[in-house]
Structure formats: C-alpha cells, structure tokens
Short mmCIF file of C-alpha atoms in Angstrom, two decimals:
data_model
loop_
_atom_site.label_atom_id
_atom_site.label_comp_id
_atom_site.label_asym_id
_atom_site.label_seq_id
_atom_site.Cartn_x
_atom_site.Cartn_y
_atom_site.Cartn_z
CA MET A 241 -28.42 19.24 -13.23
CA ARG A 242 -25.63 19.95 -10.71
CA ILE A 243 -27.19 23.34 -9.87
CA VAL A 244 -30.53 21.63 -9.25
CA GLN A 245 -28.88 19.08 -6.96
CA GLN A 246 -27.07 21.82 -5.03
CA LEU A 247 -30.32 23.76 -4.66
CA PHE A 248 -32.06 20.59 -3.48
CA PHE A 249 -29.40 20.10 -0.81
CA ALA A 250 -29.49 23.75 0.25
CA ILE A 251 -33.26 23.62 0.67
CA SER A 252 -32.92 20.47 2.74
CA LEU A 253 -30.96 22.37 5.34
CA PHE A 254 -34.11 24.30 6.18
CA PHE A 255 -36.94 21.86 5.50
CA PRO A 256 -37.06 18.18 6.40
CA ILE A 257 -37.50 16.43 3.06
CA ALA A 258 -39.88 13.58 2.43
CA SER A 259 -38.14 10.51 1.12
CA CYS A 260 -39.09 8.22 -1.72
CA PHE A 261 -42.49 6.60 -2.27
CA SER A 262 -41.36 3.49 -0.41
CA CYS A 263 -40.70 5.63 2.66
CA VAL A 264 -44.23 7.01 3.02
CA HIS A 265 -44.97 4.88 6.07
CA ALA A 266 -41.52 5.20 7.64
CA ALA A 267 -41.23 6.87 11.02
CA GLY A 268 -38.93 9.62 12.18
CA LEU A 269 -36.07 9.22 14.61
CA PRO A 270 -37.01 7.82 18.03
CA LEU A 271 -37.06 10.07 21.08
CA PRO A 272 -33.75 8.89 22.62
CA VAL A 273 -32.01 9.84 19.38
CA THR A 274 -33.64 13.24 18.95
CA ASP A 275 -32.92 14.05 22.60
CA ALA A 276 -29.25 13.20 22.08
CA LEU A 277 -29.15 15.37 18.97
CA LYS A 278 -30.66 18.30 20.86
CA ARG A 279 -28.12 17.97 23.66
CA SER A 280 -25.33 18.13 21.06
CA GLY A 281 -26.81 21.10 19.22
CA ILE A 282 -27.39 19.15 16.01
CA PRO A 283 -30.53 20.11 14.04
CA LEU A 284 -32.62 17.38 12.46
CA ASN A 285 -32.01 18.71 8.95
CA ALA A 286 -28.30 17.90 9.39
CA VAL A 287 -29.10 14.20 9.80
CA GLY A 288 -29.81 11.54 7.19
CA ALA A 289 -31.10 8.22 8.53
CA TYR A 290 -32.44 4.99 7.12
CA VAL A 291 -33.36 1.79 8.98
CA GLN A 292 -34.87 -1.26 7.27
CA ASP A 293 -35.50 -4.89 8.14
CA VAL A 294 -33.28 -6.78 5.68
CA SER A 295 -36.24 -9.07 4.93
CA GLY A 296 -38.83 -6.31 4.66
CA PRO A 297 -39.95 -4.20 1.69
CA VAL A 298 -40.03 -0.75 3.31
CA PRO A 299 -37.91 1.17 5.83
CA ARG A 300 -38.77 1.43 9.50
CA ILE A 301 -37.09 4.85 9.77
CA ALA A 302 -36.38 7.34 6.98
CA VAL A 303 -35.28 10.90 7.72
CA ASN A 304 -33.82 13.14 4.99
CA SER A 305 -32.99 9.82 3.42
CA MET A 306 -32.86 11.04 -0.20
CA VAL A 307 -30.44 13.90 0.52
CA GLY A 308 -26.77 13.53 -0.37
CA PHE A 309 -24.54 13.63 2.72
CA ASN A 310 -20.79 13.33 3.15
CA PRO A 311 -20.53 9.77 4.53
CA ALA A 312 -16.86 9.93 5.61
CA SER A 313 -15.46 6.41 5.96
CA THR A 314 -18.81 4.65 5.62
CA MET A 315 -18.18 5.13 1.88
CA LYS A 316 -15.72 2.25 2.26
CA LEU A 317 -18.75 -0.04 2.54
CA VAL A 318 -19.79 0.89 -0.99
CA THR A 319 -16.33 0.28 -2.44
CA SER A 320 -15.96 -2.97 -0.50
CA ASN A 321 -19.37 -4.38 -1.44
CA ALA A 322 -18.86 -3.51 -5.11
CA ALA A 323 -15.47 -5.23 -5.08
CA LEU A 324 -16.75 -8.39 -3.41
CA ASP A 325 -19.64 -8.56 -5.86
CA LEU A 326 -17.75 -7.71 -9.06
CA LEU A 327 -14.32 -9.23 -8.39
CA GLY A 328 -15.45 -12.15 -6.24
CA PRO A 329 -14.23 -13.36 -2.82
CA ALA A 330 -11.42 -15.42 -4.38
CA PHE A 331 -9.88 -12.41 -6.13
CA THR A 332 -6.18 -11.73 -5.54
CA TRP A 333 -3.73 -9.15 -6.82
CA LYS A 334 -0.70 -10.43 -8.71
CA THR A 335 2.77 -8.88 -8.69
CA GLN A 336 4.78 -10.41 -11.51
CA VAL A 337 8.54 -10.44 -12.04
CA TYR A 338 10.13 -10.70 -15.48
CA ALA A 339 13.65 -10.73 -16.88
CA THR A 340 15.08 -9.40 -20.12
CA GLY A 341 18.40 -10.25 -21.73
CA THR A 342 20.35 -13.40 -21.02
CA GLN A 343 21.32 -15.29 -17.90
CA SER A 344 24.78 -16.71 -17.23
CA GLY A 345 24.70 -18.89 -14.16
CA ASP A 346 23.19 -16.70 -11.44
CA VAL A 347 23.95 -13.43 -13.26
CA LEU A 348 21.20 -11.65 -15.20
CA ASN A 349 22.70 -9.71 -18.10
CA GLY A 350 19.59 -7.62 -18.56
CA ASP A 351 16.83 -5.83 -16.69
CA LEU A 352 14.58 -7.11 -13.94
CA VAL A 353 10.99 -5.94 -14.44
CA ILE A 354 8.38 -5.88 -11.66
CA LYS A 355 4.80 -5.39 -12.87
CA GLY A 356 2.19 -4.39 -10.31
CA SER A 357 -1.58 -4.71 -10.31
CA GLY A 358 -2.37 -2.57 -7.26
CA ASP A 359 -1.79 -5.01 -4.37
CA PRO A 360 -2.80 -3.07 -1.23
CA LYS A 361 -0.90 -5.44 1.11
CA LEU A 362 2.56 -5.78 -0.43
CA VAL A 363 4.23 -5.10 2.91
CA THR A 364 7.94 -5.44 3.63
CA GLU A 365 7.73 -9.05 4.83
CA LYS A 366 5.84 -10.16 1.72
CA PHE A 367 8.16 -8.24 -0.59
CA TRP A 368 11.13 -9.95 1.07
CA GLN A 369 9.49 -13.29 0.29
CA LEU A 370 9.03 -12.23 -3.35
CA LEU A 371 12.72 -11.37 -3.55
CA ARG A 372 13.51 -14.80 -2.12
CA GLN A 373 11.46 -16.28 -4.95
CA ILE A 374 13.58 -14.35 -7.46
CA ARG A 375 16.73 -15.74 -5.83
CA ALA A 376 15.20 -19.22 -5.98
CA ALA A 377 14.67 -18.69 -9.71
CA GLY A 378 18.45 -18.59 -10.02
CA ILE A 379 19.24 -14.88 -10.04
CA ARG A 380 21.79 -13.40 -7.66
CA GLU A 381 23.29 -10.48 -9.57
CA ILE A 382 21.34 -8.06 -11.76
CA ARG A 383 23.65 -6.31 -14.22
CA GLY A 384 20.92 -4.24 -15.82
CA ASN A 385 18.32 -1.96 -14.26
CA LEU A 386 15.17 -2.51 -12.25
CA ILE A 387 12.09 -1.47 -14.23
CA LEU A 388 8.84 -0.78 -12.36
CA ASP A 389 5.68 -1.23 -14.43
CA ARG A 390 2.85 0.77 -12.84
CA SER A 391 0.72 0.91 -15.97
CA ALA A 392 -2.28 -0.82 -14.33
CA PHE A 393 -3.05 2.58 -12.78
CA ASP A 394 -3.08 5.71 -14.90
CA GLY A 395 -0.17 8.04 -14.21
CA MET A 396 -2.22 10.59 -12.30
CA SER A 397 -0.80 13.44 -10.25
CA TYR A 398 -1.44 13.34 -6.52
CA ASP A 399 -1.08 16.02 -3.87
CA ALA A 400 -0.59 14.48 -0.42
CA ALA A 401 -1.28 17.84 1.24
CA GLN A 402 -4.54 18.50 -0.60
CA PHE A 403 -6.92 16.95 1.94
CA ASP A 404 -5.79 18.46 5.23
CA GLY A 405 -2.38 20.04 4.69
CA ASP A 406 -0.59 17.25 6.58
CA PRO A 407 1.19 15.18 3.90
CA LEU A 408 3.30 13.27 6.44
CA LYS A 409 0.24 11.40 7.72
CA PRO A 410 0.10 7.79 6.43
CA TYR A 411 -3.55 8.15 5.45
CA ASN A 412 -2.50 10.75 2.85
CA VAL A 413 -0.44 8.27 0.81
CA GLY A 414 -1.58 8.21 -2.79
CA PRO A 415 -2.57 5.12 -4.82
CA ASP A 416 0.10 3.18 -6.69
CA ALA A 417 -0.04 0.04 -8.85
CA LEU A 418 3.22 -0.98 -7.14
CA LEU A 419 2.42 0.25 -3.65
CA LEU A 420 5.15 -1.03 -1.33
CA ASN A 421 4.65 -1.18 2.44
CA TYR A 422 1.94 1.51 2.21
CA LYS A 423 4.82 3.87 1.30
CA VAL A 424 5.40 4.48 5.00
CA PHE A 425 8.45 4.50 7.26
CA ALA A 426 8.20 3.54 10.93
CA PHE A 427 10.70 5.52 13.01
CA HIS A 428 11.57 4.17 16.46
CA PHE A 429 12.80 6.68 19.06
CA LEU A 430 14.76 5.49 22.09
CA PRO A 431 16.14 8.16 24.43
CA ASP A 432 19.51 7.43 26.02
CA PRO A 433 20.05 9.94 28.86
CA ALA A 434 23.42 8.43 29.77
CA ARG A 435 24.75 9.33 26.33
CA HIS A 436 22.67 12.51 26.03
CA LEU A 437 21.14 11.48 22.73
CA VAL A 438 18.18 9.83 21.04
CA ASP A 439 18.67 6.64 19.03
CA VAL A 440 16.42 6.66 15.96
CA SER A 441 16.02 3.61 13.75
CA VAL A 442 13.76 3.03 10.77
CA ASP A 443 11.66 0.10 9.59
CA PRO A 444 12.16 -1.16 6.98
CA PRO A 445 15.89 -0.85 7.77
CA LEU A 446 17.74 1.05 5.06
CA ALA A 447 21.47 1.03 4.37
CA GLY A 448 22.81 4.34 3.16
CA TYR A 449 19.80 6.27 4.43
CA PRO A 450 21.15 8.62 7.12
CA ILE A 451 18.96 9.73 10.01
CA THR A 452 19.64 12.90 11.98
CA PRO A 453 18.03 12.45 15.43
CA PRO A 454 16.34 15.18 17.48
CA VAL A 455 18.13 16.77 20.42
CA LEU A 456 17.46 15.07 23.76
CA LEU A 457 16.01 17.41 26.38
CA ASP A 458 14.72 17.19 29.93
CA GLY A 459 11.16 18.10 30.81
CA ALA A 460 7.71 16.66 30.27
CA CYS A 461 6.70 14.71 27.20
CA ALA A 462 4.18 17.06 25.61
CA ASP A 463 3.34 17.16 21.90
CA TRP A 464 6.55 15.28 21.11
CA GLN A 465 5.73 14.80 17.43
CA ALA A 466 5.26 18.49 16.74
CA LYS A 467 8.56 19.24 18.49
CA SER A 468 10.53 16.69 16.42
CA LEU A 469 10.30 18.68 13.15
CA PRO A 470 10.77 15.85 10.61
CA THR A 471 12.01 16.18 7.04
CA LEU A 472 12.07 13.06 4.86
CA ASN A 473 13.41 12.79 1.33
CA ARG A 474 15.55 10.50 -0.82
CA LYS A 475 18.73 11.77 0.83
CA GLY A 476 17.70 10.81 4.34
CA ALA A 477 15.59 11.72 7.35
CA SER A 478 16.18 14.64 9.67
CA PHE A 479 14.46 15.46 12.95
CA ALA A 480 15.58 19.03 13.53
CA GLY A 481 13.67 19.55 16.77
CA SER A 482 13.80 18.05 20.25
CA PHE A 483 12.67 14.93 22.08
CA ALA A 484 12.05 14.74 25.82
CA ALA A 485 13.68 11.90 27.75
CA ALA A 486 10.40 11.52 29.66
CA CYS A 487 8.70 10.34 26.47
CA GLY A 488 10.45 6.99 26.66
CA GLU A 489 10.36 4.70 23.64
CA LYS A 490 8.09 5.89 20.82
CA THR A 491 7.20 4.78 17.30
CA TRP A 492 6.08 7.22 14.62
CA TYR A 493 4.68 6.20 11.23
CA LEU A 494 5.40 8.80 8.57
CA HIS A 495 4.72 9.19 4.86
CA PRO A 496 7.89 10.40 3.10
CA TYR A 497 5.87 12.50 0.68
CA GLN A 498 8.98 14.28 -0.63
CA MET A 499 10.16 10.95 -2.02
CA SER A 500 8.53 9.71 -5.20
CA ALA A 501 7.07 6.21 -5.17
CA THR A 502 10.01 5.12 -7.34
CA GLU A 503 12.57 6.60 -4.94
CA TYR A 504 10.89 4.86 -2.01
CA PHE A 505 10.84 1.54 -3.90
CA ASN A 506 14.50 2.06 -4.78
CA VAL A 507 15.81 2.39 -1.22
CA VAL A 508 13.72 -0.50 0.09
CA PHE A 509 14.57 -2.81 -2.80
CA ARG A 510 18.32 -2.21 -2.56
CA GLN A 511 18.39 -3.04 1.15
CA LEU A 512 16.19 -6.14 0.93
CA TRP A 513 17.93 -7.44 -2.20
CA THR A 514 21.23 -7.21 -0.34
CA ASP A 515 19.64 -8.95 2.65
CA VAL A 516 18.71 -11.97 0.50
CA GLY A 517 22.23 -12.18 -0.90
CA GLY A 518 21.64 -10.30 -4.12
CA VAL A 519 23.86 -7.83 -5.98
CA PHE A 520 22.49 -4.81 -7.82
CA LYS A 521 24.29 -1.65 -8.94
CA GLY A 522 21.93 -0.43 -11.64
CA GLU A 523 19.20 2.19 -11.65
CA VAL A 524 15.56 1.94 -10.67
CA ASN A 525 13.22 3.45 -13.26
CA ASP A 526 9.55 3.47 -14.20
CA GLY A 527 8.65 1.80 -17.48
CA VAL A 528 6.46 -0.81 -19.12
CA LEU A 529 6.97 -4.52 -19.56
CA PRO A 530 8.86 -5.03 -22.83
CA SER A 531 7.73 -7.65 -25.29
CA GLY A 532 9.79 -10.80 -25.14
CA ALA A 533 10.49 -10.58 -21.40
CA ARG A 534 10.23 -13.92 -19.65
CA MET A 535 8.36 -14.41 -16.39
CA LEU A 536 10.45 -15.50 -13.42
CA THR A 537 7.93 -15.62 -10.60
CA GLU A 538 4.67 -14.20 -9.29
CA TRP A 539 3.42 -13.05 -5.90
CA GLN A 540 -0.26 -13.27 -5.01
CA SER A 541 -1.83 -11.06 -2.38
CA PRO A 542 -4.16 -12.34 0.33
CA ALA A 543 -7.68 -12.96 -0.98
CA LEU A 544 -10.03 -9.99 -1.27
CA PRO A 545 -12.03 -10.69 1.95
CA GLU A 546 -8.88 -10.20 4.06
CA VAL A 547 -8.21 -6.87 2.37
CA VAL A 548 -11.83 -5.80 2.83
CA ARG A 549 -11.58 -6.64 6.56
CA ASP A 550 -8.52 -4.43 6.93
CA ILE A 551 -10.24 -1.61 5.06
CA ASN A 552 -13.37 -1.67 7.22
CA LYS A 553 -12.22 -2.90 10.63
CA TYR A 554 -9.42 -0.34 10.79
CA SER A 555 -10.66 2.21 8.23
CA ASN A 556 -7.58 1.95 6.01
CA ASN A 557 -7.86 4.78 3.50
CA VAL A 558 -4.89 3.84 1.33
CA MET A 559 -6.18 0.32 0.78
CA ALA A 560 -9.65 1.65 -0.08
CA ARG A 561 -8.15 3.91 -2.75
CA GLN A 562 -6.31 0.92 -4.18
CA LEU A 563 -9.52 -1.09 -4.23
CA LEU A 564 -11.51 1.53 -6.15
CA LEU A 565 -8.78 1.73 -8.80
CA THR A 566 -8.63 -2.06 -9.00
CA LEU A 567 -12.33 -2.05 -9.89
CA ALA A 568 -11.55 0.27 -12.79
CA SER A 569 -8.59 -1.73 -14.09
CA ASP A 570 -10.21 -5.15 -13.68
CA VAL A 571 -13.75 -4.37 -14.84
CA LEU A 572 -13.06 -1.80 -17.57
CA LYS A 573 -9.70 -3.25 -18.62
CA LEU A 574 -8.32 0.29 -18.83
CA PRO A 575 -5.59 2.11 -16.89
CA ALA A 576 -7.33 2.94 -13.64
CA THR A 577 -8.41 6.38 -12.51
CA PRO A 578 -10.70 7.32 -9.61
CA GLU A 579 -13.28 8.60 -12.10
CA ARG A 580 -13.34 5.23 -13.87
CA GLY A 581 -13.59 3.39 -10.57
CA GLY A 582 -16.47 5.63 -9.52
CA ARG A 583 -18.20 4.93 -12.82
CA VAL A 584 -17.96 1.19 -12.20
CA VAL A 585 -19.50 1.56 -8.73
CA LYS A 586 -22.32 3.84 -9.91
CA THR A 587 -23.22 1.44 -12.74
CA TRP A 588 -23.18 -1.48 -10.31
CA LEU A 589 -25.51 0.28 -7.85
CA ALA A 590 -27.87 1.43 -10.58
CA ALA A 591 -28.15 -2.15 -11.84
CA LYS A 592 -29.55 -3.05 -8.41
CA GLY A 593 -32.27 -0.42 -8.80
CA ILE A 594 -30.64 1.93 -6.28
CA ASP A 595 -30.89 5.67 -6.92
CA THR A 596 -27.40 7.07 -7.55
CA SER A 597 -28.41 10.67 -8.25
CA GLN A 598 -26.77 11.83 -5.00
CA LEU A 599 -23.67 9.63 -5.32
CA VAL A 600 -20.32 11.40 -5.66
CA ILE A 601 -17.15 9.30 -5.47
CA GLU A 602 -13.75 11.00 -5.34
CA ASN A 603 -11.53 8.15 -4.13
CA GLY A 604 -13.80 5.50 -2.58
CA SER A 605 -12.33 5.83 0.92
CA GLY A 606 -14.48 8.61 2.35
CA LEU A 607 -11.37 10.69 3.07
CA SER A 608 -12.86 13.48 1.04
CA ARG A 609 -14.67 16.79 1.32
CA ILE A 610 -16.82 16.14 -1.75
CA GLU A 611 -17.93 12.50 -1.60
CA ARG A 612 -21.69 12.14 -1.15
CA ILE A 613 -24.31 9.44 -0.83
CA SER A 614 -27.88 9.38 0.47
CA ALA A 615 -28.77 7.38 3.56
CA GLU A 616 -31.36 5.52 1.51
CA ALA A 617 -28.87 4.49 -1.19
CA LEU A 618 -26.45 3.22 1.43
CA GLY A 619 -29.22 1.50 3.38
CA ARG A 620 -30.73 -0.19 0.34
CA MET A 621 -27.27 -1.33 -0.69
CA LEU A 622 -26.86 -2.98 2.73
CA VAL A 623 -30.24 -4.69 2.37
CA ALA A 624 -29.29 -6.01 -1.07
CA ALA A 625 -25.88 -7.09 0.20
CA PHE A 626 -27.49 -9.13 2.96
CA GLN A 627 -29.38 -11.14 0.34
CA SER A 628 -26.28 -11.63 -1.83
CA PRO A 629 -23.75 -14.50 -1.89
CA VAL A 630 -21.03 -12.22 -0.48
CA MET A 631 -23.00 -11.32 2.67
CA PRO A 632 -20.75 -13.38 5.00
CA GLU A 633 -17.58 -11.72 3.70
CA LEU A 634 -19.01 -8.21 3.95
CA MET A 635 -20.57 -8.56 7.39
CA SER A 636 -17.50 -10.20 8.91
CA ALA A 637 -15.43 -7.27 7.65
CA LEU A 638 -17.36 -4.76 9.77
CA PRO A 639 -16.33 -3.80 13.31
CA LEU A 640 -18.34 -5.62 15.98
CA ALA A 641 -19.78 -3.15 18.49
CA GLY A 642 -17.95 -3.34 21.80
CA TYR A 643 -15.40 -5.85 20.54
CA ASP A 644 -13.07 -4.85 17.71
CA GLY A 645 -12.00 -2.35 15.08
CA THR A 646 -13.24 1.21 15.35
CA MET A 647 -16.22 0.04 17.49
CA ARG A 648 -14.22 -1.79 20.15
CA LYS A 649 -14.66 0.92 22.82
CA ARG A 650 -18.26 1.81 22.05
CA LEU A 651 -21.52 0.54 23.57
CA LEU A 652 -19.58 -1.59 26.06
CA ALA A 653 -22.31 -1.34 28.72
CA GLN A 654 -25.23 -1.65 26.30
CA THR A 655 -27.11 -4.80 25.35
CA VAL A 656 -26.49 -4.12 21.65
CA ALA A 657 -22.78 -4.84 22.18
CA GLY A 658 -21.83 -7.89 20.18
CA ARG A 659 -25.06 -7.64 18.18
CA ALA A 660 -24.15 -4.89 15.72
CA HIS A 661 -21.66 -4.94 12.84
CA ILE A 662 -21.06 -1.24 12.20
CA LYS A 663 -18.73 0.81 10.01
CA THR A 664 -18.00 4.24 11.42
CA GLY A 665 -17.10 7.46 9.66
CA SER A 666 -15.45 10.56 11.04
CA LEU A 667 -14.29 13.88 9.60
CA ASN A 668 -14.21 17.32 11.21
CA ASP A 669 -17.89 18.04 10.52
CA VAL A 670 -19.04 14.48 9.85
CA ARG A 671 -20.02 11.52 11.98
CA ALA A 672 -21.60 8.42 10.44
CA VAL A 673 -22.52 4.83 11.20
CA ALA A 674 -23.70 2.17 8.77
CA GLY A 675 -24.12 -1.57 9.05
CA TYR A 676 -26.32 -4.23 10.60
CA VAL A 677 -28.05 -4.67 13.96
CA LEU A 678 -29.43 -8.02 15.12
CA ALA A 679 -32.43 -6.96 17.21
CA ALA A 680 -33.61 -8.75 20.35
CA SER A 681 -36.58 -9.95 18.29
CA GLY A 682 -34.25 -11.94 16.05
CA LYS A 683 -34.78 -9.63 13.09
CA ARG A 684 -31.77 -8.06 11.43
CA TYR A 685 -31.81 -4.43 10.34
CA ALA A 686 -29.71 -2.35 7.98
CA VAL A 687 -28.95 0.90 9.81
CA VAL A 688 -27.53 4.13 8.40
CA CYS A 689 -27.20 7.47 10.17
CA ILE A 690 -25.07 10.33 8.85
CA ILE A 691 -24.55 13.72 10.49
CA ASN A 692 -23.09 16.68 8.57
CA HIS A 693 -22.80 19.64 10.94
CA ILE A 694 -20.21 21.68 12.78
CA ASN A 695 -21.37 19.93 15.98
CA ALA A 696 -21.13 16.47 14.42
CA PRO A 697 -18.31 15.40 16.80
CA GLY A 698 -20.96 15.37 19.53
CA GLY A 699 -23.16 13.04 17.51
CA GLN A 700 -21.77 9.75 18.80
CA ALA A 701 -24.34 9.64 21.61
CA ALA A 702 -27.17 9.92 19.08
CA HIS A 703 -25.68 7.16 16.95
CA ASP A 704 -25.25 4.89 19.95
CA ALA A 705 -28.82 5.63 21.03
CA LEU A 706 -30.10 4.67 17.58
CA LEU A 707 -28.22 1.37 17.54
CA GLN A 708 -29.49 0.50 21.02
CA TRP A 709 -33.05 1.51 20.10
CA VAL A 710 -33.03 -0.69 16.99
CA TYR A 711 -31.79 -3.59 19.11
CA GLU A 712 -34.56 -3.12 21.68
CA ASN A 713 -37.43 -2.20 19.36
CA GLY A 714 -36.62 -3.79 16.02
#
C-alpha cells in the first residue's frame, strides 16, 4: 500500500490529478494566483489547494486536492481541532504533588513526588506558585528525595538534533509529561565596556550554575549568536566565543539539550524551593507514584483553548507535541507515544467521513519532513469544524490577517485584512496557509493552499493573492 501511495504522489508531480467525485465541478486556481506562482517558479503540480463555502456541499476550488503534501505548521490545526473536540474546551492538565513517609511539624521525613500529565504551560512563574502551595500545605524541609513521575508519556528516546541539526533551538525541545518552562533557558547579555566584560545572567535564575561569559570585543554586531559558541550542560553554561559591544543588550533563548529533563528540573526546583523558604538536600530522580502516597496539592493548567491559541497564533511546536501525546494518554488511557496520538487523530477524522489515506502524523506539530495531509482532508476538516460546537475556540485561536500572530505583517494593505483567520506553515521547501476567509459577500470559506517545492519560499505572494481573491469573489 505504501508503494502505491508513493507512486501516486510521484505521478502527481507530472500530471495534475483530478480530485474526488465531489470536486468534479470545482474550478482551478484563479489567474492572480497562477500568475504569482509563475513569477516564483512554482509549477502547478507542486500546489495542493481546496476552497469551500462552509455552508456548501462542494468545493469552489480543488487542485491536486487528494495528494498528500507536507503541511508544515498547518498540521497544528488538525491536532488542535481533534483536542478541542475529544478533550473539550474545559480540559486542563493536572500536576499533582504527593508525599510519602511521615511529617513532623514542617519537616517531611520521606519523599516528595510530583506527577505530571503533560502540561504544556508549566512555566517558571506557575511552578513557583505550585511550590508555594506545597509550603502552604505545611512542608518546609524535605528530608527524602524528589521523585518525578513522567509515566503519562511513554519513556521514548528523543534526538533534539534529528530535525535540522540545531539542538539548541527551543523548537527542538522534546515532549515531557513533566515539561518545565519549555525546558529552555533565557540568557541575558549586557556588555560593560568600562569593565571590558559581558555580564550574562540566566532566567530562571539558578544558584550554583556557573556561567562563563564571552569575550567583549569592539566592532560591528554581526551574527552575534554564532560567535558566542555556547555549551550548556548540568555543570554550567559556557560562551567560549566573543560578543561585540555594539550589540548592546540581547536575550537568547536556548535549549540545554545536553541536560536531561531530570537534570533541568533539578536545578530549577532547587533554586525555586530555596526562594520560597524551603530546604532540600536530597536527590532528584525519575520514578512512579508509590501506593500509599498522600496527595498534598494539585496545579491545574490554563484551559485547553488558551493552549490552542498559543499553539496556533505563535506556532509553538513544543506545545503541539505535548497536545498530541495528551490525546493518546487521555483517550486511549495508555502511556502516550506519537504513534498512539496519531492513531487517535486518524480515527477521529475517519469518523467524520474524511479520507485519511494520505495522512501521516509524526509529532502533530508540522515540524517534520514526513508529515503529510491532503488539501481536501484539511479543508473538509475545517468545514466540519465550523459546524461543530468548538468552532469559536478554534477560529479565535488562528492568527488574524494583518493583526496578530504569524499573520500580523501580512496583507496589511489588502481589504482581506481583518477578515481572514489563517494558520501559516513554513519549512525550507514548504509554504502553507489554512483557515477561514469571510468574503465580501458575507459567505465564509474554508481555504487551504500548500506548496511543496524548492521555490516554496517565494509562494507567499500566491497565498496572499488567493486569500484576497476569495474575499473579493467568494
């Protein structure tokens, strides 16, 4: 079957393919779009498009719409819609804290256990509040160890360099049932020419985590990150390169990929526990919640719609990975894996009568070389979503053209600005848009257009032309 699908895709590169029966009367791409594609050197067989009135039975435009394309970040729409539908808009993640042993006054003679469920937004400020709740429960000193229960997600291996060879990038952080602060450090650089050095601080602040700053140099500020030469591990951070005084104050978000998730949790916990007046000299280890442990407190994440907005407005890959795994753990009641999450999504789409034969889900974020979906499947999903109870939550999560998110600087001078809720997608050879356009006629359209081609970076003009055309002619 896979060979047949690959052959089908290969053939499609040379022959425009007719779509499904329902697309018989659909038109091709309008002239402003095809002209823009020609100017960018993008052939029509590298484009999959689907446009349908959300209240109509058949598409207005269907081009290569049954072919599987790499959708880049527009895949986040699929993960988000499935989550809103299956988990519900009121869904929250729960991080629970338990104690073992006995308590004497404010001293715990046992272990503290933190059990995660995959909260994508357990940032430093929220974690500090959780630690305050533990202190309010009467615990100041922990004389045992800290046990981290990550069993909601299967213990899968993860290579942060696998996607693009740049493991320091925050978008390459792997999923974690106890993800803390996106497993990212924010380094702040402040040159001090009078002292001939660069002050470097880190957020969250960490006691006992030494930082070796780069050498301060004169000259222009060019490619300052590449010249800083960072190394981050559990022993500290080192910037072995240089930093130009002309750069001024800078902030750099980095993924300390050489630290395990447990090591990262360890250094952050120790500092914040001290900050709230706590005492802890034990070890931090992975484990599972022992029977007989008593619950001390619980932290609830923001509701799912807020998480979905972050995922789609700002194309947060780490949060999207967390969401796909949450679908697996919550729906299947099994330790989550990407394969299980993908199975949940495929079953959900198929139940809506949407063809999933071209659907390939690796991580649910679109940050992938192998994820695939057809323009028709994505378009029909958007049509179905518009008729569903979670339509308001999904639409409000999408960037508004000309106003916010990844669409804030696009279509500013066009009349479609403010009338299109559009998720964008971008990889080296991929450009994609998917979402809704409210046409001048008052009709609303689901719009999908995906380009897979070496010249795809020049495809934005074609996408913008399509959105404007739908607004004017829909």
